[in-house]
């Protein structure tokens, strides 16, 4: 019996990187995992790894989290298939360079839509289910760029700063409903978005701890790797 036994976890950006590592780790800890992402072939690869590592079948839902109707349809599908939603890992991200002067409005909006609006839409869609159950664990992936605003990553930095504020607001609004919302900063990971860094699997124990916090546990906090 794993620590996430009988829990249902939705993981966005599950096709690669941290999302893939978390999907495998959550399933190995007993959760039924739901894989969200835009690229079906990548989601299928993750599902195969989940099956190989945990013997559990993942639910694949090709979803662009920046599109509200797609998010609503995905949440409805999860309830239809699994009957509950206990955990959200808002991990989907777009990481592209660009200074304030260089960015076009479309480039800005593309990053804000995925990195900030996406977590808002998925969280909003799931909250009624979590409120009814009086239980929820929401983990939003953030970055050190949210506070130091590194030059050349204006949209990404702004989106992550907004996500941190959204998470603190959510924590205050939903604590009375048994829902805990926290941020996780994994540091630099070796993924499709970044060629160097840690293996994403190294940080997944931290995510499992946040996903399995007890009632009355911390909320509105930032946990950083190391």
PDB file of C-alpha atoms in Angstrom:
ATOM      1  CA  UNK A   1       0.000   0.000   0.000  1.00  0.00           C
ATOM      2  CA  UNK A   2       1.592   3.241  -1.152  1.00  0.00           C
ATOM      3  CA  UNK A   3       1.114   6.590   0.540  1.00  0.00           C
ATOM      4  CA  UNK A   4      -1.086   7.753  -2.373  1.00  0.00           C
ATOM      5  CA  UNK A   5      -3.201   4.585  -2.493  1.00  0.00           C
ATOM      6  CA  UNK A   6      -6.794   5.250  -3.616  1.00  0.00           C
ATOM      7  CA  UNK A   7      -5.962   8.812  -4.657  1.00  0.00           C
ATOM      8  CA  UNK A   8      -6.526  10.210  -8.139  1.00  0.00           C
ATOM      9  CA  UNK A   9      -3.875  12.642  -9.374  1.00  0.00           C
ATOM     10  CA  UNK A  10      -4.089  14.869 -12.453  1.00  0.00           C
ATOM     11  CA  UNK A  11      -0.680  15.841 -13.826  1.00  0.00           C
ATOM     12  CA  UNK A  12      -0.417  18.470 -16.542  1.00  0.00           C
ATOM     13  CA  UNK A  13       2.564  18.534 -18.856  1.00  0.00           C
ATOM     14  CA  UNK A  14       2.810  14.789 -18.246  1.00  0.00           C
ATOM     15  CA  UNK A  15       4.424  13.901 -21.558  1.00  0.00           C
ATOM     16  CA  UNK A  16       8.016  14.776 -20.669  1.00  0.00           C
ATOM     17  CA  UNK A  17      10.370  16.001 -17.966  1.00  0.00           C
ATOM     18  CA  UNK A  18       9.076  16.579 -14.461  1.00  0.00           C
ATOM     19  CA  UNK A  19       5.517  15.692 -15.453  1.00  0.00           C
ATOM     20  CA  UNK A  20       6.621  12.290 -16.695  1.00  0.00           C
ATOM     21  CA  UNK A  21       8.792  11.633 -13.642  1.00  0.00           C
ATOM     22  CA  UNK A  22       6.004  12.667 -11.294  1.00  0.00           C
ATOM     23  CA  UNK A  23       3.466  10.488 -13.106  1.00  0.00           C
ATOM     24  CA  UNK A  24       5.692   7.437 -12.659  1.00  0.00           C
ATOM     25  CA  UNK A  25       6.442   8.251  -9.026  1.00  0.00           C
ATOM     26  CA  UNK A  26       2.829   9.005  -8.075  1.00  0.00           C
ATOM     27  CA  UNK A  27       1.639   5.751  -9.644  1.00  0.00           C
ATOM     28  CA  UNK A  28       4.395   3.793  -7.897  1.00  0.00           C
ATOM     29  CA  UNK A  29       3.118   5.329  -4.645  1.00  0.00           C
ATOM     30  CA  UNK A  30      -0.375   3.989  -5.325  1.00  0.00           C
ATOM     31  CA  UNK A  31      -2.171   6.825  -7.116  1.00  0.00           C
ATOM     32  CA  UNK A  32      -4.309   6.489 -10.205  1.00  0.00           C
ATOM     33  CA  UNK A  33      -2.703   9.027 -12.507  1.00  0.00           C
ATOM     34  CA  UNK A  34      -4.301  11.140 -15.212  1.00  0.00           C
ATOM     35  CA  UNK A  35      -1.927  12.417 -17.873  1.00  0.00           C
ATOM     36  CA  UNK A  36      -2.662  15.768 -19.512  1.00  0.00           C
ATOM     37  CA  UNK A  37      -0.643  17.218 -22.369  1.00  0.00           C
ATOM     38  CA  UNK A  38      -0.844  18.418 -25.941  1.00  0.00           C
ATOM     39  CA  UNK A  39       1.233  15.669 -27.589  1.00  0.00           C
ATOM     40  CA  UNK A  40      -0.483  12.297 -27.609  1.00  0.00           C
ATOM     41  CA  UNK A  41       2.639  10.336 -28.528  1.00  0.00           C
ATOM     42  CA  UNK A  42       4.503  11.712 -25.511  1.00  0.00           C
ATOM     43  CA  UNK A  43       1.599  10.936 -23.198  1.00  0.00           C
ATOM     44  CA  UNK A  44       1.517   7.387 -24.525  1.00  0.00           C
ATOM     45  CA  UNK A  45       5.237   7.029 -23.808  1.00  0.00           C
ATOM     46  CA  UNK A  46       4.658   8.190 -20.243  1.00  0.00           C
ATOM     47  CA  UNK A  47       1.726   5.813 -19.816  1.00  0.00           C
ATOM     48  CA  UNK A  48       3.898   2.895 -20.962  1.00  0.00           C
ATOM     49  CA  UNK A  49       6.547   3.811 -18.382  1.00  0.00           C
ATOM     50  CA  UNK A  50       3.891   4.144 -15.680  1.00  0.00           C
ATOM     51  CA  UNK A  51       2.634   0.658 -16.537  1.00  0.00           C
ATOM     52  CA  UNK A  52       6.141  -0.819 -16.544  1.00  0.00           C
ATOM     53  CA  UNK A  53       7.072   0.716 -13.186  1.00  0.00           C
ATOM     54  CA  UNK A  54       3.804   0.350 -11.272  1.00  0.00           C
ATOM     55  CA  UNK A  55       1.588  -2.098 -13.207  1.00  0.00           C
ATOM     56  CA  UNK A  56      -1.074   0.625 -13.186  1.00  0.00           C
ATOM     57  CA  UNK A  57      -2.896   1.949 -16.234  1.00  0.00           C
ATOM     58  CA  UNK A  58      -2.790   5.714 -16.638  1.00  0.00           C
ATOM     59  CA  UNK A  59      -5.718   7.679 -18.054  1.00  0.00           C
ATOM     60  CA  UNK A  60      -4.510   9.702 -21.055  1.00  0.00           C
ATOM     61  CA  UNK A  61      -6.375  12.889 -21.954  1.00  0.00           C
ATOM     62  CA  UNK A  62      -4.894  14.998 -24.724  1.00  0.00           C
ATOM     63  CA  UNK A  63      -5.502  18.495 -23.358  1.00  0.00           C
ATOM     64  CA  UNK A  64      -4.261  22.028 -23.880  1.00  0.00           C
ATOM     65  CA  UNK A  65      -4.666  23.504 -20.393  1.00  0.00           C
ATOM     66  CA  UNK A  66      -4.867  27.021 -21.806  1.00  0.00           C
ATOM     67  CA  UNK A  67      -8.173  26.136 -23.520  1.00  0.00           C
ATOM     68  CA  UNK A  68     -11.048  26.245 -21.035  1.00  0.00           C
ATOM     69  CA  UNK A  69     -13.399  23.850 -22.823  1.00  0.00           C
ATOM     70  CA  UNK A  70     -10.654  21.257 -23.181  1.00  0.00           C
ATOM     71  CA  UNK A  71      -9.963  21.520 -19.451  1.00  0.00           C
ATOM     72  CA  UNK A  72     -13.650  21.159 -18.576  1.00  0.00           C
ATOM     73  CA  UNK A  73     -13.951  18.136 -20.862  1.00  0.00           C
ATOM     74  CA  UNK A  74     -10.869  16.550 -19.277  1.00  0.00           C
ATOM     75  CA  UNK A  75     -12.180  17.005 -15.740  1.00  0.00           C
ATOM     76  CA  UNK A  76     -15.553  15.536 -16.749  1.00  0.00           C
ATOM     77  CA  UNK A  77     -13.744  12.537 -18.263  1.00  0.00           C
ATOM     78  CA  UNK A  78     -11.761  11.965 -15.067  1.00  0.00           C
ATOM     79  CA  UNK A  79     -14.921  11.960 -12.966  1.00  0.00           C
ATOM     80  CA  UNK A  80     -16.638   9.616 -15.427  1.00  0.00           C
ATOM     81  CA  UNK A  81     -13.717   7.160 -15.403  1.00  0.00           C
ATOM     82  CA  UNK A  82     -12.387   7.414 -11.857  1.00  0.00           C
ATOM     83  CA  UNK A  83     -15.102   9.111  -9.812  1.00  0.00           C
ATOM     84  CA  UNK A  84     -12.900  11.519  -7.905  1.00  0.00           C
ATOM     85  CA  UNK A  85      -9.976  13.956  -8.081  1.00  0.00           C
ATOM     86  CA  UNK A  86      -7.693  14.319  -5.074  1.00  0.00           C
ATOM     87  CA  UNK A  87      -4.477  15.862  -6.376  1.00  0.00           C
ATOM     88  CA  UNK A  88      -3.498  18.327  -9.105  1.00  0.00           C
ATOM     89  CA  UNK A  89       0.072  18.907 -10.207  1.00  0.00           C
ATOM     90  CA  UNK A  90       0.073  22.043 -12.358  1.00  0.00           C
ATOM     91  CA  UNK A  91       3.302  21.403 -14.225  1.00  0.00           C
ATOM     92  CA  UNK A  92       2.612  22.274 -17.887  1.00  0.00           C
ATOM     93  CA  UNK A  93       4.849  25.143 -18.962  1.00  0.00           C
ATOM     94  CA  UNK A  94       6.223  27.098 -21.888  1.00  0.00           C
ATOM     95  CA  UNK A  95       9.756  28.417 -21.331  1.00  0.00           C
ATOM     96  CA  UNK A  96      10.921  30.801 -24.029  1.00  0.00           C
ATOM     97  CA  UNK A  97      13.325  33.699 -23.906  1.00  0.00           C
ATOM     98  CA  UNK A  98      12.446  37.282 -24.712  1.00  0.00           C
ATOM     99  CA  UNK A  99      12.981  40.707 -23.206  1.00  0.00           C
ATOM    100  CA  UNK A 100      10.138  43.155 -22.654  1.00  0.00           C
ATOM    101  CA  UNK A 101      11.225  45.029 -25.766  1.00  0.00           C
ATOM    102  CA  UNK A 102      11.585  41.907 -27.914  1.00  0.00           C
ATOM    103  CA  UNK A 103       8.397  40.029 -27.043  1.00  0.00           C
ATOM    104  CA  UNK A 104       5.394  40.334 -29.312  1.00  0.00           C
ATOM    105  CA  UNK A 105       1.980  40.381 -27.688  1.00  0.00           C
ATOM    106  CA  UNK A 106       1.300  36.904 -29.094  1.00  0.00           C
ATOM    107  CA  UNK A 107       4.532  35.516 -27.636  1.00  0.00           C
ATOM    108  CA  UNK A 108       3.698  37.090 -24.283  1.00  0.00           C
ATOM    109  CA  UNK A 109       0.170  35.709 -24.314  1.00  0.00           C
ATOM    110  CA  UNK A 110       1.345  32.218 -25.283  1.00  0.00           C
ATOM    111  CA  UNK A 111       3.468  31.928 -22.145  1.00  0.00           C
ATOM    112  CA  UNK A 112       0.948  33.566 -19.830  1.00  0.00           C
ATOM    113  CA  UNK A 113      -1.810  31.303 -21.179  1.00  0.00           C
ATOM    114  CA  UNK A 114       0.013  28.073 -20.413  1.00  0.00           C
ATOM    115  CA  UNK A 115       2.039  29.058 -17.348  1.00  0.00           C
ATOM    116  CA  UNK A 116      -0.597  31.046 -15.450  1.00  0.00           C
ATOM    117  CA  UNK A 117      -4.022  30.786 -17.059  1.00  0.00           C
ATOM    118  CA  UNK A 118      -3.651  27.011 -17.443  1.00  0.00           C
ATOM    119  CA  UNK A 119      -3.244  26.358 -13.699  1.00  0.00           C
ATOM    120  CA  UNK A 120      -6.126  28.749 -13.001  1.00  0.00           C
ATOM    121  CA  UNK A 121      -8.451  26.941 -15.414  1.00  0.00           C
ATOM    122  CA  UNK A 122      -7.576  23.446 -14.225  1.00  0.00           C
ATOM    123  CA  UNK A 123      -7.826  24.412 -10.563  1.00  0.00           C
ATOM    124  CA  UNK A 124     -11.135  26.212 -11.061  1.00  0.00           C
ATOM    125  CA  UNK A 125     -12.590  23.206 -12.882  1.00  0.00           C
ATOM    126  CA  UNK A 126     -11.559  20.783 -10.130  1.00  0.00           C
ATOM    127  CA  UNK A 127     -12.439  22.863  -7.059  1.00  0.00           C
ATOM    128  CA  UNK A 128     -16.137  21.877  -6.934  1.00  0.00           C
ATOM    129  CA  UNK A 129     -15.146  18.195  -6.845  1.00  0.00           C
ATOM    130  CA  UNK A 130     -12.570  18.788  -4.125  1.00  0.00           C
ATOM    131  CA  UNK A 131     -14.927  20.945  -2.078  1.00  0.00           C
ATOM    132  CA  UNK A 132     -17.575  18.252  -2.182  1.00  0.00           C
ATOM    133  CA  UNK A 133     -15.033  15.692  -0.965  1.00  0.00           C
ATOM    134  CA  UNK A 134     -13.608  18.129   1.625  1.00  0.00           C
ATOM    135  CA  UNK A 135     -10.176  17.116   0.361  1.00  0.00           C
ATOM    136  CA  UNK A 136      -7.665  18.383  -2.158  1.00  0.00           C
ATOM    137  CA  UNK A 137      -3.943  18.772  -2.642  1.00  0.00           C
ATOM    138  CA  UNK A 138      -2.842  21.271  -5.283  1.00  0.00           C
ATOM    139  CA  UNK A 139       0.829  21.647  -6.244  1.00  0.00           C
ATOM    140  CA  UNK A 140       1.932  24.446  -8.554  1.00  0.00           C
ATOM    141  CA  UNK A 141       5.421  24.361 -10.056  1.00  0.00           C
ATOM    142  CA  UNK A 142       7.292  27.644  -9.730  1.00  0.00           C
ATOM    143  CA  UNK A 143      10.791  28.951 -10.405  1.00  0.00           C
ATOM    144  CA  UNK A 144      13.413  31.218  -8.899  1.00  0.00           C
ATOM    145  CA  UNK A 145      12.788  33.492 -11.886  1.00  0.00           C
ATOM    146  CA  UNK A 146       9.498  34.477 -10.222  1.00  0.00           C
ATOM    147  CA  UNK A 147      11.316  36.722  -7.770  1.00  0.00           C
ATOM    148  CA  UNK A 148      14.626  37.599  -9.408  1.00  0.00           C
ATOM    149  CA  UNK A 149      13.107  38.362 -12.816  1.00  0.00           C
ATOM    150  CA  UNK A 150      16.164  37.261 -14.775  1.00  0.00           C
ATOM    151  CA  UNK A 151      16.677  39.413 -17.840  1.00  0.00           C
ATOM    152  CA  UNK A 152      15.540  37.847 -21.077  1.00  0.00           C
ATOM    153  CA  UNK A 153      12.642  35.810 -19.654  1.00  0.00           C
ATOM    154  CA  UNK A 154      10.047  38.491 -19.076  1.00  0.00           C
ATOM    155  CA  UNK A 155       6.888  36.484 -19.798  1.00  0.00           C
ATOM    156  CA  UNK A 156       7.955  33.323 -17.992  1.00  0.00           C
ATOM    157  CA  UNK A 157       9.088  35.260 -14.922  1.00  0.00           C
ATOM    158  CA  UNK A 158       5.889  37.290 -14.783  1.00  0.00           C
ATOM    159  CA  UNK A 159       3.725  34.191 -15.180  1.00  0.00           C
ATOM    160  CA  UNK A 160       5.466  32.364 -12.343  1.00  0.00           C
ATOM    161  CA  UNK A 161       5.205  35.413 -10.086  1.00  0.00           C
ATOM    162  CA  UNK A 162       1.489  35.517 -10.846  1.00  0.00           C
ATOM    163  CA  UNK A 163       1.181  31.800 -10.140  1.00  0.00           C
ATOM    164  CA  UNK A 164       2.743  32.272  -6.724  1.00  0.00           C
ATOM    165  CA  UNK A 165       0.248  35.000  -5.866  1.00  0.00           C
ATOM    166  CA  UNK A 166      -2.619  32.882  -7.196  1.00  0.00           C
ATOM    167  CA  UNK A 167      -1.494  29.952  -5.041  1.00  0.00           C
ATOM    168  CA  UNK A 168      -1.394  32.021  -1.868  1.00  0.00           C
ATOM    169  CA  UNK A 169      -4.834  33.404  -2.642  1.00  0.00           C
ATOM    170  CA  UNK A 170      -6.161  29.917  -3.330  1.00  0.00           C
ATOM    171  CA  UNK A 171      -4.712  28.641  -0.056  1.00  0.00           C
ATOM    172  CA  UNK A 172      -6.585  31.293   1.880  1.00  0.00           C
ATOM    173  CA  UNK A 173      -9.854  30.733   0.045  1.00  0.00           C
ATOM    174  CA  UNK A 174      -9.918  26.941   0.177  1.00  0.00           C
ATOM    175  CA  UNK A 175      -8.339  25.972   3.495  1.00  0.00           C
ATOM    176  CA  UNK A 176     -11.729  25.698   5.208  1.00  0.00           C
ATOM    177  CA  UNK A 177     -12.752  23.165   2.559  1.00  0.00           C
ATOM    178  CA  UNK A 178      -9.873  20.810   3.328  1.00  0.00           C
ATOM    179  CA  UNK A 179      -7.905  21.884   0.243  1.00  0.00           C
ATOM    180  CA  UNK A 180      -4.198  22.644   0.559  1.00  0.00           C
ATOM    181  CA  UNK A 181      -2.366  24.572  -2.174  1.00  0.00           C
ATOM    182  CA  UNK A 182       1.406  24.859  -2.244  1.00  0.00           C
ATOM    183  CA  UNK A 183       4.228  25.798  -4.597  1.00  0.00           C
ATOM    184  CA  UNK A 184       7.252  23.724  -5.482  1.00  0.00           C
ATOM    185  CA  UNK A 185      10.493  25.062  -6.933  1.00  0.00           C
ATOM    186  CA  UNK A 186      12.510  22.122  -8.286  1.00  0.00           C
ATOM    187  CA  UNK A 187      15.487  24.206  -9.385  1.00  0.00           C
ATOM    188  CA  UNK A 188      17.124  23.510 -12.725  1.00  0.00           C
ATOM    189  CA  UNK A 189      16.034  20.204 -14.238  1.00  0.00           C
ATOM    190  CA  UNK A 190      17.262  18.404 -17.329  1.00  0.00           C
ATOM    191  CA  UNK A 191      14.212  18.423 -19.595  1.00  0.00           C
ATOM    192  CA  UNK A 192      13.168  19.313 -23.136  1.00  0.00           C
ATOM    193  CA  UNK A 193      13.133  22.939 -21.997  1.00  0.00           C
ATOM    194  CA  UNK A 194      16.617  22.845 -20.464  1.00  0.00           C
ATOM    195  CA  UNK A 195      19.602  20.793 -21.594  1.00  0.00           C
ATOM    196  CA  UNK A 196      21.397  20.700 -18.245  1.00  0.00           C
ATOM    197  CA  UNK A 197      20.382  20.143 -14.644  1.00  0.00           C
ATOM    198  CA  UNK A 198      19.156  17.434 -12.324  1.00  0.00           C
ATOM    199  CA  UNK A 199      17.295  14.304 -13.355  1.00  0.00           C
ATOM    200  CA  UNK A 200      13.629  15.175 -12.668  1.00  0.00           C
ATOM    201  CA  UNK A 201      13.175  11.889 -10.801  1.00  0.00           C
ATOM    202  CA  UNK A 202      15.400  13.249  -8.017  1.00  0.00           C
ATOM    203  CA  UNK A 203      12.793  15.784  -6.898  1.00  0.00           C
ATOM    204  CA  UNK A 204       9.669  13.601  -7.018  1.00  0.00           C
ATOM    205  CA  UNK A 205       9.858  12.561  -3.330  1.00  0.00           C
ATOM    206  CA  UNK A 206       9.207  16.217  -2.464  1.00  0.00           C
ATOM    207  CA  UNK A 207       6.135  16.214  -4.701  1.00  0.00           C
ATOM    208  CA  UNK A 208       4.807  13.058  -3.058  1.00  0.00           C
ATOM    209  CA  UNK A 209       5.156  14.679   0.355  1.00  0.00           C
ATOM    210  CA  UNK A 210       3.149  17.696  -0.829  1.00  0.00           C
ATOM    211  CA  UNK A 211       0.563  15.431  -2.459  1.00  0.00           C
ATOM    212  CA  UNK A 212       0.074  13.463   0.758  1.00  0.00           C
ATOM    213  CA  UNK A 213       0.012  16.266   3.342  1.00  0.00           C
ATOM    214  CA  UNK A 214      -2.281  15.505   6.295  1.00  0.00           C
ATOM    215  CA  UNK A 215      -5.364  17.527   7.131  1.00  0.00           C
ATOM    216  CA  UNK A 216      -4.354  20.876   8.560  1.00  0.00           C
ATOM    217  CA  UNK A 217      -0.959  20.681   6.865  1.00  0.00           C
ATOM    218  CA  UNK A 218       0.890  23.683   5.447  1.00  0.00           C
ATOM    219  CA  UNK A 219      -0.759  25.661   2.691  1.00  0.00           C
ATOM    220  CA  UNK A 220       0.271  28.701   0.680  1.00  0.00           C
ATOM    221  CA  UNK A 221       3.960  27.851   1.094  1.00  0.00           C
ATOM    222  CA  UNK A 222       6.895  27.444  -1.275  1.00  0.00           C
ATOM    223  CA  UNK A 223       8.992  24.308  -0.968  1.00  0.00           C
ATOM    224  CA  UNK A 224      12.314  24.256  -2.806  1.00  0.00           C
ATOM    225  CA  UNK A 225      14.495  21.277  -3.668  1.00  0.00           C
ATOM    226  CA  UNK A 226      17.469  20.921  -1.360  1.00  0.00           C
TER     227      UNK A 226
END
